[in-house]
mmCIF file of C-alpha atoms in Angstrom:
data_model
loop_
_atom_site.group_PDB
_atom_site.id
_atom_site.type_symbol
_atom_site.label_atom_id
_atom_site.label_comp_id
_atom_site.label_asym_id
_atom_site.label_seq_id
_atom_site.Cartn_x
_atom_site.Cartn_y
_atom_site.Cartn_z
ATOM 1 C CA MET A 1 21.019 25.310 3.268
ATOM 2 C CA GLU A 2 17.875 23.989 4.785
ATOM 3 C CA ASN A 3 16.476 20.465 5.510
ATOM 4 C CA VAL A 4 12.816 20.015 3.395
ATOM 5 C CA ILE A 5 10.666 16.750 2.379
ATOM 6 C CA ILE A 6 10.202 16.240 -1.128
ATOM 7 C CA LEU A 7 6.531 14.869 -1.591
ATOM 8 C CA ARG A 8 5.616 13.231 -5.338
ATOM 9 C CA TYR A 9 2.502 12.459 -6.869
ATOM 10 C CA GLY A 10 1.846 9.708 -8.910
ATOM 11 C CA GLU A 11 -1.223 9.399 -11.352
ATOM 12 C CA LEU A 12 -2.455 12.590 -11.065
ATOM 13 C CA HIS A 13 0.060 13.987 -13.857
ATOM 14 C CA LEU A 14 -2.382 11.593 -15.945
ATOM 15 C CA LYS A 15 -5.250 13.746 -15.015
ATOM 16 C CA GLY A 16 -6.287 16.468 -17.662
ATOM 17 C CA ASN A 17 -8.335 19.704 -17.145
ATOM 18 C CA ASN A 18 -9.540 18.503 -13.089
ATOM 19 C CA ARG A 19 -6.318 18.180 -12.404
ATOM 20 C CA GLY A 20 -6.377 20.543 -10.150
ATOM 21 C CA TRP A 21 -9.086 19.303 -8.276
ATOM 22 C CA PHE A 22 -7.640 15.965 -7.456
ATOM 23 C CA GLU A 23 -4.787 18.069 -6.110
ATOM 24 C CA LYS A 24 -6.946 19.889 -3.547
ATOM 25 C CA LYS A 25 -8.341 16.950 -2.545
ATOM 26 C CA LEU A 26 -4.041 15.607 -2.149
ATOM 27 C CA ILE A 27 -2.993 19.127 -0.314
ATOM 28 C CA ASP A 28 -6.127 18.574 1.999
ATOM 29 C CA ASP A 29 -5.221 15.620 2.785
ATOM 30 C CA ILE A 30 -1.539 16.076 3.597
ATOM 31 C CA LYS A 31 -2.526 19.624 5.351
ATOM 32 C CA ALA A 32 -4.914 17.391 7.777
ATOM 33 C CA LYS A 33 -2.246 14.841 8.598
ATOM 34 C CA LEU A 34 0.068 17.431 9.930
ATOM 35 C CA LYS A 35 -2.814 19.679 11.173
ATOM 36 C CA GLY A 36 -0.709 20.513 14.794
ATOM 37 C CA ILE A 37 2.719 20.417 13.536
ATOM 38 C CA SER A 38 4.802 23.432 12.718
ATOM 39 C CA HIS A 39 5.481 23.352 9.494
ATOM 40 C CA SER A 40 5.674 25.551 5.569
ATOM 41 C CA PHE A 41 4.169 23.930 2.676
ATOM 42 C CA LYS A 42 4.996 24.889 -0.844
ATOM 43 C CA HIS A 43 3.513 23.404 -4.184
ATOM 44 C CA GLN A 44 6.045 23.281 -7.230
ATOM 45 C CA ARG A 45 5.976 21.611 -10.357
ATOM 46 C CA GLY A 46 4.980 17.661 -10.299
ATOM 47 C CA ARG A 47 5.932 17.574 -6.317
ATOM 48 C CA TYR A 48 5.224 19.334 -2.849
ATOM 49 C CA LEU A 49 8.463 21.176 -0.368
ATOM 50 C CA ILE A 50 7.502 20.813 3.484
ATOM 51 C CA SER A 51 9.971 22.986 4.859
ATOM 52 C CA ASP A 52 10.602 25.675 8.227
ATOM 53 C CA PHE A 53 9.886 21.909 10.548
ATOM 54 C CA GLU A 54 11.838 20.500 14.167
ATOM 55 C CA GLN A 55 14.017 18.176 13.546
ATOM 56 C CA CYS A 56 12.680 16.697 15.931
ATOM 57 C CA ASP A 57 8.834 16.316 14.068
ATOM 58 C CA CYS A 58 11.150 14.679 10.910
ATOM 59 C CA ASP A 59 9.997 11.498 11.687
ATOM 60 C CA VAL A 60 6.630 11.942 12.179
ATOM 61 C CA ILE A 61 5.655 14.537 9.274
ATOM 62 C CA VAL A 62 7.408 11.513 7.329
ATOM 63 C CA ASP A 63 5.134 8.635 8.756
ATOM 64 C CA LYS A 64 1.805 10.824 8.071
ATOM 65 C CA CYS A 65 2.949 11.860 5.001
ATOM 66 C CA ARG A 66 3.794 7.729 3.818
ATOM 67 C CA ARG A 67 0.126 7.012 4.572
ATOM 68 C CA CYS A 68 -1.345 9.909 1.679
ATOM 69 C CA PHE A 69 -3.459 8.801 -0.467
ATOM 70 C CA GLY A 70 -1.917 9.728 -3.886
ATOM 71 C CA LEU A 71 1.553 10.298 -2.987
ATOM 72 C CA ASN A 72 3.760 7.632 -4.883
ATOM 73 C CA SER A 73 7.315 8.971 -2.748
ATOM 74 C CA LEU A 74 9.153 11.461 -0.497
ATOM 75 C CA SER A 75 12.468 12.080 0.364
ATOM 76 C CA ILE A 76 14.329 13.470 2.784
ATOM 77 C CA ALA A 77 16.342 16.304 1.411
ATOM 78 C CA TYR A 78 18.837 19.444 1.667
ATOM 79 C CA LYS A 79 17.692 22.430 -0.486
ATOM 80 C CA CYS A 80 20.702 25.210 -1.534
ATOM 81 C CA LYS A 81 21.043 27.455 -3.958
ATOM 82 C CA ALA A 82 21.234 26.528 -7.723
ATOM 83 C CA ASP A 83 24.923 27.107 -7.276
ATOM 84 C CA LEU A 84 27.799 24.499 -7.787
ATOM 85 C CA GLU A 85 29.405 25.335 -4.363
ATOM 86 C CA GLN A 86 26.555 25.208 -2.950
ATOM 87 C CA ILE A 87 25.442 21.809 -4.120
ATOM 88 C CA ALA A 88 28.991 20.396 -3.706
ATOM 89 C CA GLN A 89 28.800 21.368 0.225
ATOM 90 C CA ALA A 90 25.640 19.573 0.559
ATOM 91 C CA CYS A 91 26.476 16.234 -1.235
ATOM 92 C CA LEU A 92 29.238 16.090 0.641
ATOM 93 C CA LEU A 93 26.877 16.209 4.238
ATOM 94 C CA LEU A 94 24.469 13.691 2.629
ATOM 95 C CA VAL A 95 27.653 11.245 1.644
ATOM 96 C CA GLU A 96 28.861 12.432 5.416
ATOM 97 C CA GLU A 97 25.611 11.117 7.598
ATOM 98 C CA ARG A 98 25.773 7.615 6.008
ATOM 99 C CA GLY A 99 28.625 7.218 8.513
ATOM 100 C CA ILE A 100 31.352 6.212 6.108
ATOM 101 C CA LYS A 101 35.072 6.832 7.050
ATOM 102 C CA ASN A 102 37.513 5.439 5.294
ATOM 103 C CA GLY A 103 35.038 4.380 2.650
ATOM 104 C CA VAL A 104 33.344 1.982 5.216
ATOM 105 C CA TYR A 105 29.821 2.188 6.229
ATOM 106 C CA GLY A 106 29.143 3.422 9.117
ATOM 107 C CA GLY A 107 32.827 3.691 10.308
ATOM 108 C CA GLY A 108 33.173 -0.048 11.122
ATOM 109 C CA ILE A 109 35.967 -2.000 10.997
ATOM 110 C CA GLY A 110 35.606 -4.731 8.412
ATOM 111 C CA GLY A 111 32.974 -3.534 6.421
ATOM 112 C CA ASN A 112 31.972 -3.692 2.792
ATOM 113 C CA TYR A 113 33.947 -0.414 0.964
ATOM 114 C CA GLU A 114 31.069 1.449 0.030
ATOM 115 C CA THR A 115 30.098 2.559 -3.926
ATOM 116 C CA PHE A 116 28.435 5.624 -4.788
ATOM 117 C CA LYS A 117 26.742 7.022 -8.006
ATOM 118 C CA VAL A 118 25.925 10.576 -8.384
ATOM 119 C CA VAL A 119 22.388 11.048 -10.576
ATOM 120 C CA SER A 120 21.616 14.514 -11.705
ATOM 121 C CA ASN A 121 18.144 16.167 -12.768
ATOM 122 C CA ARG A 122 18.719 19.482 -14.728
ATOM 123 C CA ALA A 123 15.306 21.077 -14.964
ATOM 124 C CA ASP A 124 16.667 24.580 -14.875
ATOM 125 C CA LYS A 125 18.112 24.706 -18.985
ATOM 126 C CA ASN A 126 19.782 27.672 -17.537
ATOM 127 C CA PHE A 127 22.051 25.802 -15.187
ATOM 128 C CA GLU A 128 25.533 26.949 -15.940
ATOM 129 C CA TYR A 129 26.207 22.667 -16.393
ATOM 130 C CA ASN A 130 24.429 19.694 -17.665
ATOM 131 C CA SER A 131 23.367 16.634 -16.318
ATOM 132 C CA MET A 132 26.699 14.567 -17.318
ATOM 133 C CA GLN A 133 28.833 17.687 -15.980
ATOM 134 C CA LEU A 134 27.526 18.009 -12.613
ATOM 135 C CA ASN A 135 27.140 14.537 -11.878
ATOM 136 C CA SER A 136 31.494 14.467 -13.124
ATOM 137 C CA ILE A 137 32.254 17.061 -10.900
ATOM 138 C CA ILE A 138 30.075 16.389 -7.959
ATOM 139 C CA GLY A 139 31.204 12.746 -8.319
ATOM 140 C CA GLY A 140 35.245 13.806 -8.153
ATOM 141 C CA ARG A 141 34.500 16.025 -5.526
ATOM 142 C CA ILE A 142 32.945 12.802 -3.038
ATOM 143 C CA LEU A 143 35.822 10.447 -4.311
ATOM 144 C CA GLU A 144 38.889 12.717 -3.438
ATOM 145 C CA ALA A 145 36.719 13.886 0.457
ATOM 146 C CA ASN A 146 36.342 10.415 1.403
ATOM 147 C CA GLU A 147 39.409 7.523 0.675
ATOM 148 C CA GLY A 148 38.551 4.365 -0.592
ATOM 149 C CA ILE A 149 35.224 4.908 -1.813
ATOM 150 C CA LYS A 150 34.391 3.975 -4.852
ATOM 151 C CA VAL A 151 31.811 4.928 -7.963
ATOM 152 C CA ASP A 152 29.434 1.816 -8.927
ATOM 153 C CA ILE A 153 27.536 3.162 -11.836
ATOM 154 C CA HIS A 154 25.630 -0.157 -12.429
ATOM 155 C CA LYS A 155 24.861 -1.409 -8.372
ATOM 156 C CA PRO A 156 26.085 1.383 -6.055
ATOM 157 C CA SER A 157 25.078 1.024 -2.424
ATOM 158 C CA PHE A 158 23.637 4.588 -2.992
ATOM 159 C CA GLU A 159 22.716 7.035 -4.833
ATOM 160 C CA VAL A 160 23.305 11.335 -4.995
ATOM 161 C CA ASN A 161 20.666 12.529 -6.292
ATOM 162 C CA ILE A 162 20.723 16.282 -7.233
ATOM 163 C CA ASP A 163 17.254 18.154 -8.909
ATOM 164 C CA VAL A 164 18.298 21.606 -9.747
ATOM 165 C CA ARG A 165 14.495 22.831 -9.870
ATOM 166 C CA GLU A 166 13.336 26.140 -12.194
ATOM 167 C CA GLU A 167 12.749 28.625 -9.102
ATOM 168 C CA GLY A 168 16.414 28.667 -8.623
ATOM 169 C CA HIS A 169 17.223 26.476 -5.992
ATOM 170 C CA ALA A 170 18.291 22.814 -5.748
ATOM 171 C CA LEU A 171 17.244 19.403 -4.300
ATOM 172 C CA ILE A 172 20.137 16.604 -2.722
ATOM 173 C CA PHE A 173 18.822 13.650 -1.283
ATOM 174 C CA SER A 174 19.795 9.805 -1.185
ATOM 175 C CA SER A 175 16.871 8.031 -1.432
ATOM 176 C CA PHE A 176 13.019 7.465 -1.732
ATOM 177 C CA VAL A 177 10.115 6.284 0.576
ATOM 178 C CA ALA A 178 7.284 4.935 -0.924
ATOM 179 C CA CYS A 179 4.558 6.285 0.351
ATOM 180 C CA ALA A 180 0.312 4.841 -0.429
ATOM 181 C CA GLY A 181 0.388 5.678 -4.268
ATOM 182 C CA GLY A 182 -3.466 5.609 -5.785
ATOM 183 C CA MET A 183 -5.504 8.615 -5.774
ATOM 184 C CA PRO A 184 -6.101 11.238 -3.038
ATOM 185 C CA ASN A 185 -9.067 10.371 -0.162
ATOM 186 C CA GLY A 186 -12.815 10.869 -1.023
ATOM 187 C CA SER A 187 -11.949 11.626 -4.550
ATOM 188 C CA ALA A 188 -13.464 8.404 -5.835
ATOM 189 C CA GLY A 189 -16.724 9.086 -3.470
ATOM 190 C CA LYS A 190 -17.506 7.018 -0.447
ATOM 191 C CA GLY A 191 -18.970 3.549 0.050
ATOM 192 C CA LEU A 192 -20.005 1.128 2.743
ATOM 193 C CA LEU A 193 -17.364 -1.092 3.919
ATOM 194 C CA LEU A 194 -18.439 -4.514 5.963
ATOM 195 C CA LEU A 195 -16.494 -4.959 8.450
ATOM 196 C CA SER A 196 -16.324 -8.090 9.939
ATOM 197 C CA GLY A 197 -13.159 -8.831 12.714
ATOM 198 C CA GLY A 198 -11.337 -11.061 10.541
ATOM 199 C CA LEU A 199 -8.176 -11.083 8.043
ATOM 200 C CA ASP A 200 -9.842 -9.714 4.600
ATOM 201 C CA SER A 201 -12.273 -7.001 5.485
ATOM 202 C CA PRO A 202 -9.885 -4.818 6.786
ATOM 203 C CA VAL A 203 -7.531 -5.403 3.417
ATOM 204 C CA ALA A 204 -10.499 -4.861 1.087
ATOM 205 C CA GLY A 205 -11.099 -1.718 2.984
ATOM 206 C CA HIS A 206 -7.729 -0.474 2.197
ATOM 207 C CA MET A 207 -7.836 -1.531 -1.225
ATOM 208 C CA MET A 208 -10.791 0.885 -2.093
ATOM 209 C CA LEU A 209 -9.221 3.835 0.096
ATOM 210 C CA ARG A 210 -6.242 3.078 -2.017
ATOM 211 C CA ARG A 211 -8.302 4.269 -4.476
ATOM 212 C CA GLY A 212 -9.825 7.385 -3.358
ATOM 213 C CA LEU A 213 -13.024 5.850 -1.934
ATOM 214 C CA ALA A 214 -13.715 7.249 1.539
ATOM 215 C CA LEU A 215 -15.664 4.962 3.561
ATOM 216 C CA ASP A 216 -18.000 4.699 6.251
ATOM 217 C CA VAL A 217 -17.884 1.200 8.125
ATOM 218 C CA LEU A 218 -20.622 -1.300 8.843
ATOM 219 C CA HIS A 219 -20.505 -4.018 11.883
ATOM 220 C CA PHE A 220 -22.811 -6.470 12.808
ATOM 221 C CA HIS A 221 -22.586 -8.190 16.347
ATOM 222 C CA SER A 222 -25.134 -10.467 18.198
ATOM 223 C CA TYR A 223 -24.466 -9.556 21.351
ATOM 224 C CA PRO A 224 -24.644 -11.484 24.249
ATOM 225 C CA TYR A 225 -23.184 -14.087 22.036
ATOM 226 C CA THR A 226 -20.065 -11.962 20.992
ATOM 227 C CA ASN A 227 -19.071 -9.499 23.667
ATOM 228 C CA GLU A 228 -17.347 -6.024 23.904
ATOM 229 C CA ARG A 229 -13.493 -7.879 23.126
ATOM 230 C CA ALA A 230 -14.837 -8.305 19.873
ATOM 231 C CA ARG A 231 -16.795 -4.780 19.472
ATOM 232 C CA GLN A 232 -13.314 -3.844 20.574
ATOM 233 C CA LYS A 233 -11.148 -5.562 17.958
ATOM 234 C CA VAL A 234 -13.590 -4.203 15.499
ATOM 235 C CA VAL A 235 -12.877 -0.905 16.487
ATOM 236 C CA GLU A 236 -8.857 -1.604 15.980
ATOM 237 C CA LEU A 237 -8.967 -2.332 13.113
ATOM 238 C CA ALA A 238 -11.077 0.730 11.969
ATOM 239 C CA GLU A 239 -8.394 3.356 13.596
ATOM 240 C CA LYS A 240 -5.617 1.012 11.600
ATOM 241 C CA LEU A 241 -7.719 2.378 8.227
ATOM 242 C CA ALA A 242 -8.110 5.573 10.324
ATOM 243 C CA GLU A 243 -4.364 6.297 9.620
ATOM 244 C CA TYR A 244 -4.887 6.861 5.917
ATOM 245 C CA CYS A 245 -8.192 8.331 5.354
ATOM 246 C CA GLY A 246 -8.468 9.987 8.762
ATOM 247 C CA LYS A 247 -11.830 9.882 10.273
ATOM 248 C CA ILE A 248 -14.644 6.954 9.895
ATOM 249 C CA ASN A 249 -17.291 6.267 11.202
ATOM 250 C CA LEU A 250 -18.228 3.085 12.642
ATOM 251 C CA ARG A 251 -21.710 2.059 12.703
ATOM 252 C CA LEU A 252 -22.635 -1.175 14.804
ATOM 253 C CA ILE A 253 -25.788 -3.019 14.198
ATOM 254 C CA LYS A 254 -27.895 -5.997 16.440
ATOM 255 C CA LEU A 255 -28.322 -8.752 14.536
ATOM 256 C CA THR A 256 -28.646 -11.155 17.513
ATOM 257 C CA GLN A 257 -32.668 -11.355 17.100
ATOM 258 C CA ILE A 258 -32.410 -12.185 13.335
ATOM 259 C CA GLN A 259 -29.554 -14.682 14.030
ATOM 260 C CA GLU A 260 -31.836 -16.504 16.009
ATOM 261 C CA LYS A 261 -34.824 -16.569 14.148
ATOM 262 C CA ILE A 262 -33.032 -17.792 11.831
ATOM 263 C CA LYS A 263 -31.727 -20.786 13.455
ATOM 264 C CA ARG A 264 -35.498 -21.315 14.323
ATOM 265 C CA TYR A 265 -36.974 -21.115 11.076
ATOM 266 C CA CYS A 266 -34.541 -21.635 8.125
ATOM 267 C CA ASP A 267 -33.182 -25.101 6.427
ATOM 268 C CA GLU A 268 -29.940 -25.201 8.778
ATOM 269 C CA ARG A 269 -27.877 -24.990 5.078
ATOM 270 C CA TYR A 270 -28.859 -21.806 4.021
ATOM 271 C CA ALA A 271 -28.584 -20.438 7.245
ATOM 272 C CA VAL A 272 -25.433 -18.644 5.920
ATOM 273 C CA ILE A 273 -26.450 -17.891 3.047
ATOM 274 C CA MET A 274 -29.618 -16.281 4.962
ATOM 275 C CA LEU A 275 -27.692 -14.191 6.941
ATOM 276 C CA ARG A 276 -25.406 -12.212 4.668
ATOM 277 C CA MET A 277 -28.504 -11.156 2.225
ATOM 278 C CA VAL A 278 -30.094 -9.773 5.525
ATOM 279 C CA MET A 279 -26.550 -8.202 5.952
ATOM 280 C CA MET A 280 -26.281 -6.929 2.475
ATOM 281 C CA ARG A 281 -30.087 -5.414 3.008
ATOM 282 C CA ILE A 282 -29.639 -3.192 5.709
ATOM 283 C CA ALA A 283 -25.803 -2.184 4.220
ATOM 284 C CA GLY A 284 -27.698 -1.003 1.056
ATOM 285 C CA SER A 285 -30.475 0.992 3.443
ATOM 286 C CA LEU A 286 -27.739 2.485 5.768
ATOM 287 C CA ALA A 287 -25.613 3.120 2.312
ATOM 288 C CA LYS A 288 -28.181 5.181 1.564
ATOM 289 C CA ARG A 289 -29.136 6.597 3.893
ATOM 290 C CA TYR A 290 -25.059 7.649 4.720
ATOM 291 C CA GLY A 291 -24.536 8.950 1.531
ATOM 292 C CA CYS A 292 -23.101 5.525 0.253
ATOM 293 C CA GLY A 293 -22.700 4.808 -3.296
ATOM 294 C CA CYS A 294 -21.699 1.596 -2.954
ATOM 295 C CA VAL A 295 -21.118 -1.676 -0.727
ATOM 296 C CA VAL A 296 -17.804 -2.964 0.189
ATOM 297 C CA SER A 297 -17.126 -6.642 1.234
ATOM 298 C CA GLY A 298 -13.810 -8.792 1.526
ATOM 299 C CA GLU A 299 -14.833 -12.171 -0.204
ATOM 300 C CA SER A 300 -12.625 -13.907 -2.186
ATOM 301 C CA LEU A 301 -14.352 -15.649 -4.219
ATOM 302 C CA GLY A 302 -14.587 -19.858 -3.310
ATOM 303 C CA GLN A 303 -12.961 -19.266 -0.097
ATOM 304 C CA VAL A 304 -15.768 -20.281 1.826
ATOM 305 C CA ALA A 305 -19.592 -21.938 0.572
ATOM 306 C CA SER A 306 -21.143 -18.175 1.208
ATOM 307 C CA GLN A 307 -17.983 -17.125 -1.768
ATOM 308 C CA THR A 308 -18.905 -19.243 -4.581
ATOM 309 C CA LEU A 309 -20.784 -17.510 -7.646
ATOM 310 C CA GLU A 310 -24.378 -19.230 -6.929
ATOM 311 C CA SER A 311 -23.863 -17.359 -3.739
ATOM 312 C CA LEU A 312 -22.215 -14.340 -4.043
ATOM 313 C CA THR A 313 -25.266 -13.630 -6.717
ATOM 314 C CA ILE A 314 -27.747 -13.774 -4.729
ATOM 315 C CA ILE A 315 -26.374 -12.407 -1.593
ATOM 316 C CA ASP A 316 -25.883 -9.564 -4.465
ATOM 317 C CA ALA A 317 -29.161 -8.877 -5.007
ATOM 318 C CA ALA A 318 -30.482 -8.105 -1.582
ATOM 319 C CA SER A 319 -28.038 -4.672 -1.608
ATOM 320 C CA GLY A 320 -30.022 -2.786 -3.625
ATOM 321 C CA MET A 321 -26.583 -0.747 -5.166
ATOM 322 C CA PRO A 322 -23.105 -1.937 -6.603
ATOM 323 C CA VAL A 323 -21.455 -4.305 -4.387
ATOM 324 C CA PHE A 324 -17.272 -3.520 -4.485
ATOM 325 C CA ARG A 325 -15.404 -6.982 -3.702
ATOM 326 C CA PRO A 326 -11.639 -6.227 -4.174
ATOM 327 C CA LEU A 327 -9.650 -9.494 -2.955
ATOM 328 C CA ILE A 328 -12.296 -11.683 -4.864
ATOM 329 C CA GLY A 329 -9.289 -12.617 -7.223
ATOM 330 C CA LEU A 330 -6.783 -13.146 -5.194
ATOM 331 C CA ASP A 331 -6.020 -16.224 -2.401
ATOM 332 C CA LYS A 332 -5.812 -16.224 1.090
ATOM 333 C CA GLN A 333 -1.765 -16.383 1.115
ATOM 334 C CA GLU A 334 -2.062 -12.870 -0.253
ATOM 335 C CA ILE A 335 -4.462 -11.586 1.809
ATOM 336 C CA ILE A 336 -2.718 -12.379 5.209
ATOM 337 C CA ASP A 337 0.412 -10.940 3.424
ATOM 338 C CA MET A 338 -1.433 -7.905 3.041
ATOM 339 C CA ALA A 339 -2.892 -7.717 5.900
ATOM 340 C CA LYS A 340 0.949 -7.641 7.403
ATOM 341 C CA MET A 341 2.043 -4.896 5.380
ATOM 342 C CA LEU A 342 -1.040 -2.584 6.649
ATOM 343 C CA GLY A 343 -0.756 -3.779 10.190
ATOM 344 C CA THR A 344 -3.703 -5.319 10.830
ATOM 345 C CA PHE A 345 -2.982 -8.686 10.646
ATOM 346 C CA ASP A 346 -1.749 -9.141 14.851
ATOM 347 C CA ILE A 347 -5.384 -7.921 15.394
ATOM 348 C CA SER A 348 -7.730 -10.110 13.047
ATOM 349 C CA ILE A 349 -6.258 -13.067 14.056
ATOM 350 C CA LEU A 350 -7.207 -12.451 17.651
ATOM 351 C CA PRO A 351 -9.835 -14.907 19.203
ATOM 352 C CA PHE A 352 -13.082 -12.927 19.289
ATOM 353 C CA GLU A 353 -15.927 -14.391 17.480
ATOM 354 C CA ASP A 354 -17.912 -12.116 15.567
ATOM 355 C CA CYS A 355 -21.633 -12.475 14.448
ATOM 356 C CA CYS A 356 -20.842 -14.842 10.731
ATOM 357 C CA THR A 357 -18.761 -17.386 13.064
ATOM 358 C CA ILE A 358 -22.069 -18.586 15.074
ATOM 359 C CA PHE A 359 -24.863 -20.399 14.529
ATOM 360 C CA LEU A 360 -22.348 -22.370 11.594
ATOM 361 C CA PRO A 361 -24.456 -25.063 9.776
ATOM 362 C CA LYS A 362 -21.417 -28.548 9.802
ATOM 363 C CA HIS A 363 -22.844 -28.619 5.656
ATOM 364 C CA PRO A 364 -23.416 -25.178 3.853
ATOM 365 C CA VAL A 365 -25.090 -25.096 0.836
ATOM 366 C CA THR A 366 -22.554 -24.281 -1.895
ATOM 367 C CA ARG A 367 -24.800 -23.527 -5.303
ATOM 368 C CA PRO A 368 -27.786 -22.042 -3.596
ATOM 369 C CA THR A 369 -30.937 -21.019 -5.861
ATOM 370 C CA HIS A 370 -32.431 -18.090 -5.950
ATOM 371 C CA LEU A 371 -35.985 -20.051 -6.005
ATOM 372 C CA THR A 372 -34.628 -21.561 -2.822
ATOM 373 C CA ALA A 373 -33.340 -18.554 -1.074
ATOM 374 C CA ALA A 374 -36.947 -16.616 -1.412
ATOM 375 C CA LYS A 375 -38.138 -19.608 0.017
ATOM 376 C CA GLU A 376 -35.908 -19.995 3.125
ATOM 377 C CA ILE A 377 -35.728 -16.652 3.940
ATOM 378 C CA GLY A 378 -39.495 -16.282 3.482
ATOM 379 C CA LYS A 379 -39.488 -18.164 6.351
ATOM 380 C CA ILE A 380 -38.543 -15.724 8.686
ATOM 381 C CA PRO A 381 -41.445 -14.033 10.409
ATOM 382 C CA ASP A 382 -41.297 -10.716 10.576
ATOM 383 C CA LEU A 383 -38.443 -9.987 8.993
ATOM 384 C CA ASP A 384 -39.310 -6.336 7.718
ATOM 385 C CA GLU A 385 -40.308 -5.266 11.095
ATOM 386 C CA LEU A 386 -36.802 -6.959 12.644
ATOM 387 C CA ILE A 387 -35.116 -5.543 9.589
ATOM 388 C CA LEU A 388 -36.310 -1.694 10.598
ATOM 389 C CA ALA A 389 -36.001 -2.127 14.299
ATOM 390 C CA ALA A 390 -32.401 -3.384 13.809
ATOM 391 C CA ILE A 391 -31.524 -0.292 12.004
ATOM 392 C CA GLY A 392 -33.264 2.268 13.994
ATOM 393 C CA GLU A 393 -30.487 0.847 16.707
ATOM 394 C CA VAL A 394 -27.910 1.582 14.879
ATOM 395 C CA GLU A 395 -24.662 2.891 16.980
ATOM 396 C CA THR A 396 -21.933 5.760 15.094
ATOM 397 C CA VAL A 397 -18.478 5.078 16.558
ATOM 398 C CA VAL A 398 -16.098 8.360 15.146
ATOM 399 C CA ILE A 399 -12.728 6.785 14.407
ATOM 400 C CA GLY A 400 -10.155 9.205 14.191
#
C-alpha cells in the first residue's frame, strides 16, 4: 500500500485527434509546477498519478496541482493491489484517519455520530466482485470495526471511494479537491493583459488564463504622479497570476508626458477616453511585438463613463486587434467575490493610485462619437512621437 495523489482532467476528454497535444501542454505545466519536488508521475486512462513523494511534501503538491488549468479535481489516496483484503485494509485505515472513535467524529465527547457510504467503481471488469457487492462487503467491514458508525446512502458525512483499475491496482480515497479547471496553460495562444492595479483586471486575467490563454502583462504608470508603492502593488498582482501560469513578463510603460499633453490640449470631458485610446494603441503595438493575438481588459459594461457601449467601441478601434473583456457582463459584487477567491482583493484595494485615477474630469463624456474623439485626439501635438518614445522605453520585469 502506498500514498498517491490522483489528478483528473476535465474538458480534455472532449478533444478528438489533437487531444494528445492538449495533454502534453497539461503534463508540461504539472511537471513545471512540481519541479524540485521528489516524485514519480504516471499517466493512466483519464487521470494521472503522483507517487513516491515525501509525506511532508503532500500539501505542497496538492496546492500546486490545484492551480493547474486543465485539471478538474484531485484526491489524496491509498494505492493497493486489486485484492479484496488489501482494499478492505486501506478502507479501514481511511476511516481511522478521520479520527472516528465509537462513531463520534474526531473522538470528541458530545459530537454527532458519523455516517458513511461506500462508492465503488470497477473499471476492471475481471475483478471478482461487482460494484454493488464490493460496496456491501466493505461497508460491512467498516461497520464491524467502528461501533456506532452508521450507513447513510443519501447524505453521508463522508464517502469511502474505491476505484478498481485495469492496471491491477485499486485507489481508495474519501474526498475530491477542486482544481482550477478550464484548459491547459498556453493551449489557446497568448494575449496581452492590461493590468491597472484595481480589482477588475487581475480577475479578467485569471479568467483568460483559465481558458488556456498565456499572458504577457502591460501596466501603464505616470511617475512621479504615481509612485513605487503603486508599482509594487502591480508586481504583487502579477505574482498572484503567476501562481497559476508559472511565468509572466510584466511590461511597464510611462505615460506621464502624454497625460500632461491630454490635460493641456484636450477637452477635459474627453480626457479619460483619450487616455484609453492611447493605451489601446500602445497595447496593440506591443501585443504584435511580443507575439500576442489579442488584448485583454477588465472593463465591465456601464461600470464607469469610459465603459459605455459608445466609449468601448471607440477605444477598441485604436488597438488594431481583438480586445477580450471577460468581465463585460458581471456586476461589481461578482467581481469582488472572484477577486477574494483569487487572493487579489486585499492587494487591489491598497490605496496607491494608478495612472487612470489622476487628472480625472468632473464630468466625463459618456456618449462620445468617433468624430469628436478623432477631433480631440488630433489636438495632441507630436502624439505619434510621444507614443514611439514611450514604447521605446518599455521596461520588462519577469515574474515567477
